[in-house]
Coordinates of C-alpha atoms and ligand atoms in Angstrom, one line a residue:
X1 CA -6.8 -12.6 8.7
X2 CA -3.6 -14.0 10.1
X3 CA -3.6 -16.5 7.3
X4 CA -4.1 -14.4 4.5
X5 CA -1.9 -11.7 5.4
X6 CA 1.6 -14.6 5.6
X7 CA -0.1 -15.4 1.6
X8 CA 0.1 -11.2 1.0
X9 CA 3.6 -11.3 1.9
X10 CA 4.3 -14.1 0.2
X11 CA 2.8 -12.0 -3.0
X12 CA 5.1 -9.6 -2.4
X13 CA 8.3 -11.8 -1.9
X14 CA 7.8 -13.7 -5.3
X15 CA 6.9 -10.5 -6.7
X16 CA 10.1 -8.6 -5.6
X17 CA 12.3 -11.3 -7.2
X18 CA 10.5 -11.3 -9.9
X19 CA 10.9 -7.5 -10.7
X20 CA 13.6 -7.1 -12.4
X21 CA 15.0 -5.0 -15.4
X22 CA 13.4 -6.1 -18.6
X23 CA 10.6 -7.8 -16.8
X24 CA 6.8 -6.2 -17.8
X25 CA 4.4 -5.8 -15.0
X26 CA 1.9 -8.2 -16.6
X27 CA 4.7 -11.1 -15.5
X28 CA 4.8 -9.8 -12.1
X29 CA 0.5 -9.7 -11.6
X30 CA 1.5 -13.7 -13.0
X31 CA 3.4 -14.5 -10.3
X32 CA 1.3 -13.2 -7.7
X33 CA -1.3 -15.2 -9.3
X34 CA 0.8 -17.9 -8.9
X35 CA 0.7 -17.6 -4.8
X36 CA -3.0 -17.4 -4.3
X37 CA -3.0 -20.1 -6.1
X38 CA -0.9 -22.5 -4.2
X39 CA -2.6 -21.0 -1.0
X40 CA -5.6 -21.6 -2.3
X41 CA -6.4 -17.8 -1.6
X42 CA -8.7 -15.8 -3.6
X43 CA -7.8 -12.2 -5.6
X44 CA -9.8 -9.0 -3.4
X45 CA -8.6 -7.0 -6.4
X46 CA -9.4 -9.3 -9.1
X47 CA -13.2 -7.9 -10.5
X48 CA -13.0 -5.2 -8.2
X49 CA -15.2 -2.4 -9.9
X50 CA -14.2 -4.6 -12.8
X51 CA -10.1 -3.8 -11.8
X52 CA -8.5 -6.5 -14.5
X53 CA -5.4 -7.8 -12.6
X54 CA -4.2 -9.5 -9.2
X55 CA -1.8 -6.5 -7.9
X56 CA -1.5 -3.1 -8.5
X57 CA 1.7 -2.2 -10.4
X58 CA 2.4 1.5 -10.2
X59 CA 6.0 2.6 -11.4
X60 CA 7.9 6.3 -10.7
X61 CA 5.0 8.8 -11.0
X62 CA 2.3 6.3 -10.9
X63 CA 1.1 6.7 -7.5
X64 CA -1.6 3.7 -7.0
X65 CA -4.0 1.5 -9.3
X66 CA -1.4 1.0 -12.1
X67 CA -2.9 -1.7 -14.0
X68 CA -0.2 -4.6 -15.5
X69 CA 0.1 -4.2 -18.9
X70 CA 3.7 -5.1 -21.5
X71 CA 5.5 -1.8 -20.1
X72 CA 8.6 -2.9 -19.5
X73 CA 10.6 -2.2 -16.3
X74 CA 14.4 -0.5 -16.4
X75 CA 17.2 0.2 -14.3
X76 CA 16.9 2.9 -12.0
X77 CA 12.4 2.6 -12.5
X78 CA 10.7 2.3 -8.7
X79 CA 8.1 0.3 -8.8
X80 CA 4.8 0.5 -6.1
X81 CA 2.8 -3.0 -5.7
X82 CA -0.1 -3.4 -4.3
X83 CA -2.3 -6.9 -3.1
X84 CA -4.4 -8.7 -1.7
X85 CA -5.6 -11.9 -0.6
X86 CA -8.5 -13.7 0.9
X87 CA -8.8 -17.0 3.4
X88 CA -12.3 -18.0 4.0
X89 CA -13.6 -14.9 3.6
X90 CA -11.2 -12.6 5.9
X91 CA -9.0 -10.6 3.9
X92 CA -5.4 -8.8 3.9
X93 CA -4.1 -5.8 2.2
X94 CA -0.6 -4.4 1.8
X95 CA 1.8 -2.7 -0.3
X96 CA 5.6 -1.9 -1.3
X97 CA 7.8 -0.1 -3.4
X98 CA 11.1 -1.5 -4.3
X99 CA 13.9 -0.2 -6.7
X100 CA 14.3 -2.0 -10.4
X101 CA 18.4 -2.5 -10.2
X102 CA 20.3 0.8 -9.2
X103 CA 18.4 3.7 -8.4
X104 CA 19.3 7.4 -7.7
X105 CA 19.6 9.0 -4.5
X106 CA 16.4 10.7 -4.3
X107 CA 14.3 7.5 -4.8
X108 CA 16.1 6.2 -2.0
X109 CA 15.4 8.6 -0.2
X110 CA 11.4 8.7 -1.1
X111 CA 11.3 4.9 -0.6
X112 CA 12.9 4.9 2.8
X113 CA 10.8 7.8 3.9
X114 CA 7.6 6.4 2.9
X115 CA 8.4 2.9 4.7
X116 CA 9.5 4.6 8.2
X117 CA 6.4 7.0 7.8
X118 CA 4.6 3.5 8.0
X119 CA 6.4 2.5 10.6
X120 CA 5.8 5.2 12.9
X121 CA 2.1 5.2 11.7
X122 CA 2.1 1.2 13.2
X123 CA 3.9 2.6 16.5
X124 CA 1.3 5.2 16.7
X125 CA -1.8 2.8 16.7
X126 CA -2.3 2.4 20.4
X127 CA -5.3 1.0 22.3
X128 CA -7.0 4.7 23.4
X129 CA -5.2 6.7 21.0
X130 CA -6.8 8.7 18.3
X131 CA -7.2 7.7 14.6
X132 CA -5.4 11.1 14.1
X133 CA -2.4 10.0 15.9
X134 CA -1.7 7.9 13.1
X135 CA -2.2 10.4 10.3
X136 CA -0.1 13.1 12.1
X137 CA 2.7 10.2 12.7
X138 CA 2.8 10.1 9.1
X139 CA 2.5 13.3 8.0
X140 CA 5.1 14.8 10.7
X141 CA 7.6 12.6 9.2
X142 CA 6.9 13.0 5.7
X143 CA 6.8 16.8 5.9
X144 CA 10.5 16.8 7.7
X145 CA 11.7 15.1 4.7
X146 CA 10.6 18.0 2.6
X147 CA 8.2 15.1 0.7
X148 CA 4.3 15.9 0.6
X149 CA 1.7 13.1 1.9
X150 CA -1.2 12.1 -0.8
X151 CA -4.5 13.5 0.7
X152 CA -6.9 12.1 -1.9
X153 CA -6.3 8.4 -1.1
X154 CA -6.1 7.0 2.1
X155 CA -6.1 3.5 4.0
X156 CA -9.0 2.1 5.6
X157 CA -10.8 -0.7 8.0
X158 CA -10.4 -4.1 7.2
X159 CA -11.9 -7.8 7.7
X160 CA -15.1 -9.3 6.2
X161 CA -14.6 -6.7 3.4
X162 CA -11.7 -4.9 1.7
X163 CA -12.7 -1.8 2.4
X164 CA -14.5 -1.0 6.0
X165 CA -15.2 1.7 7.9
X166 CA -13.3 3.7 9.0
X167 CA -11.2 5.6 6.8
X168 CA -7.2 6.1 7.7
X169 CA -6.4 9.8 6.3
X170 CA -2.1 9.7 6.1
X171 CA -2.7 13.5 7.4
X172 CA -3.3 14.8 11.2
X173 CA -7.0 16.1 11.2
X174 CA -8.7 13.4 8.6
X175 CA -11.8 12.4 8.4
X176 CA -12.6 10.5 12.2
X177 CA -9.9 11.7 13.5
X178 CA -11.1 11.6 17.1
X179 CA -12.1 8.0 16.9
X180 CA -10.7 6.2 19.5
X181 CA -9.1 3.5 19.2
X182 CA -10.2 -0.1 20.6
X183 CA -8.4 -3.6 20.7
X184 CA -10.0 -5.6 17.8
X185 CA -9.4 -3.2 15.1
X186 CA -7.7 -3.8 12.5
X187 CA -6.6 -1.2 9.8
X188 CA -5.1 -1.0 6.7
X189 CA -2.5 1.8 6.7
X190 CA -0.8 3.1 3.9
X191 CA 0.8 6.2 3.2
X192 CA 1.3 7.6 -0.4
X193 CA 4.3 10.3 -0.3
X194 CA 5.3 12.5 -3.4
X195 CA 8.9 14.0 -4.1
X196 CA 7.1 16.7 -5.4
X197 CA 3.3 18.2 -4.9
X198 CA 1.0 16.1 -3.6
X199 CA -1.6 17.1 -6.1
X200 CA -3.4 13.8 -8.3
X201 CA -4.7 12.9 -11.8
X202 CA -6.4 10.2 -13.0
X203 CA -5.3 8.6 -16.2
X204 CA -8.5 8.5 -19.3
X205 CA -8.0 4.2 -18.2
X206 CA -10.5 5.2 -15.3
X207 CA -7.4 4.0 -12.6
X208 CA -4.4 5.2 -12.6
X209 CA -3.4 8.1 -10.3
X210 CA 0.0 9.6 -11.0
X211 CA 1.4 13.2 -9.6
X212 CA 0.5 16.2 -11.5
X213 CA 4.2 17.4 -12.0
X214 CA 5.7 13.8 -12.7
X215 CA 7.6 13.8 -9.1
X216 CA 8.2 10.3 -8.3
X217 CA 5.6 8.8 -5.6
X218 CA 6.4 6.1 -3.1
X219 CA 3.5 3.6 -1.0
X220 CA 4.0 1.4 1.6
X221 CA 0.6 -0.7 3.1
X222 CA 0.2 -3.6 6.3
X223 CA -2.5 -4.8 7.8
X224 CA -2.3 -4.1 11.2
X225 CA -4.3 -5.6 14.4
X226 CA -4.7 -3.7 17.2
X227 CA -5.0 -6.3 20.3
X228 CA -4.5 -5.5 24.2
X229 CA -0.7 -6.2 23.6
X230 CA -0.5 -3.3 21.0
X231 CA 0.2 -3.3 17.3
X232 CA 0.6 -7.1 15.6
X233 CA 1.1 -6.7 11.3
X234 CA -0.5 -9.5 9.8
X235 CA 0.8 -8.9 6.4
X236 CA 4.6 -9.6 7.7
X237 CA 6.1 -12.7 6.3
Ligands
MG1 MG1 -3.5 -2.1 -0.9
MG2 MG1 -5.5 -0.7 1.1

């Protein structure tokens, strides 16, 4: 998991550079292609329930699943992607959001909220601590900022499979929150924070959610190992 989490960040990286004004999403799901390939990593988003692309690209008021298409990106756009990879079979998950050229103050804001929400989330996951700890870590911090936390998606288990038990709510009193946590786990964290309401909508594509009121919504995702020494991110580069 170690090994495919250095070719998730790598994703994200070549992605980053690559996102640029002018540039369409499709290009950026061609260069993430481009790193599984030279890792010799396979897509765990690729063919999932039929999903047609490498990453997730999810701009301003897209809030995940954003599938690449020709939209083309522009100064002062935020852009949320989303990857993974697999290595013999073990897999890694993580997302960012970064600014297209200059962006305004609030988007800033949102983006630098939602990646210290994560943050604190990470410094929350402690051997013996409750799974809530690590939704109320999030949702205290989000809530100060006068953002709202995304309740209908949430981060999950990780390892043989994308998706494992148990669910990661971004909110204090989740689903499992009294689960205690044990060295060996490893989760997938990733808060989804709105400017505005945190209600959802899916698009008539089947996968993208974007806000109801078109506020601007943020995500930030590791993959996260919790050993006897604490915390270790696997998805750093
Ligand atoms: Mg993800
Ligand atoms: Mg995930």
């Amino acid at each position: 998991m170690r090994r495919a989490g250095k070719v998730v960040a790598e994703m994200h990286e070549a992605c980053s550079m690559a996102a640029r004004p002018g540039a369409t999403t499709l290009e950026i799901d061609a260069v993430a292609r481009g790193v599984l390939e030279r890792r010799n990593a396979l897509s765990n988003f690729l063919g999932y329930h039929g999903f047609p692309a490498v990453i997730c690209a999810s701009p301003n008021e897209v809030i995940v699943h954003g599938i690449p298409d020709g939209r083309v990106l522009h100064e002062g756009d935020i852009l949320s992607i989303d990857c993974g990879a697999i290595i013999e079979g073990w897999h890694a998950d993580a997302a960012i959001t970064i600014p297209i050229g200059a962006i305004d103050e609030e988007s800033q804001r949102l983006i630098d909220v939602t990646r210290s929400s994560l943050e604190a989330a990470i410094a929350a996951m402690k051997v013996g601590a409750s799974l809530g700890r690590i939704g109320g870590a999030v949702e205290d911090l989000v809530e100060a900022a006068g953002f709202s936390v995304v309740r209908e998606y949430v981060g999950h288990g990780i390892g043989r499979a994308m998706h494992e038990d148990p669910e990661v709510p971004n909110f204090r009193n989740g689903s499992g929150h009294k689960l205690r946590l044990k060295p060996g786990i490893v989760l997938a964290i990733e808060p989804m924070v709105n400017t505005g309401s945190d209600e959802t909508q899916v698009l008539d594509d089947g996968w993208t959610v974007t806000t109801v009121d078109g506020g601007r919504s943020a995500h930030f995702e590791h993959t996260i190992a919790l050993t006897d020494n604490g915390p270790e991110v696997l998805t750093l580069p």
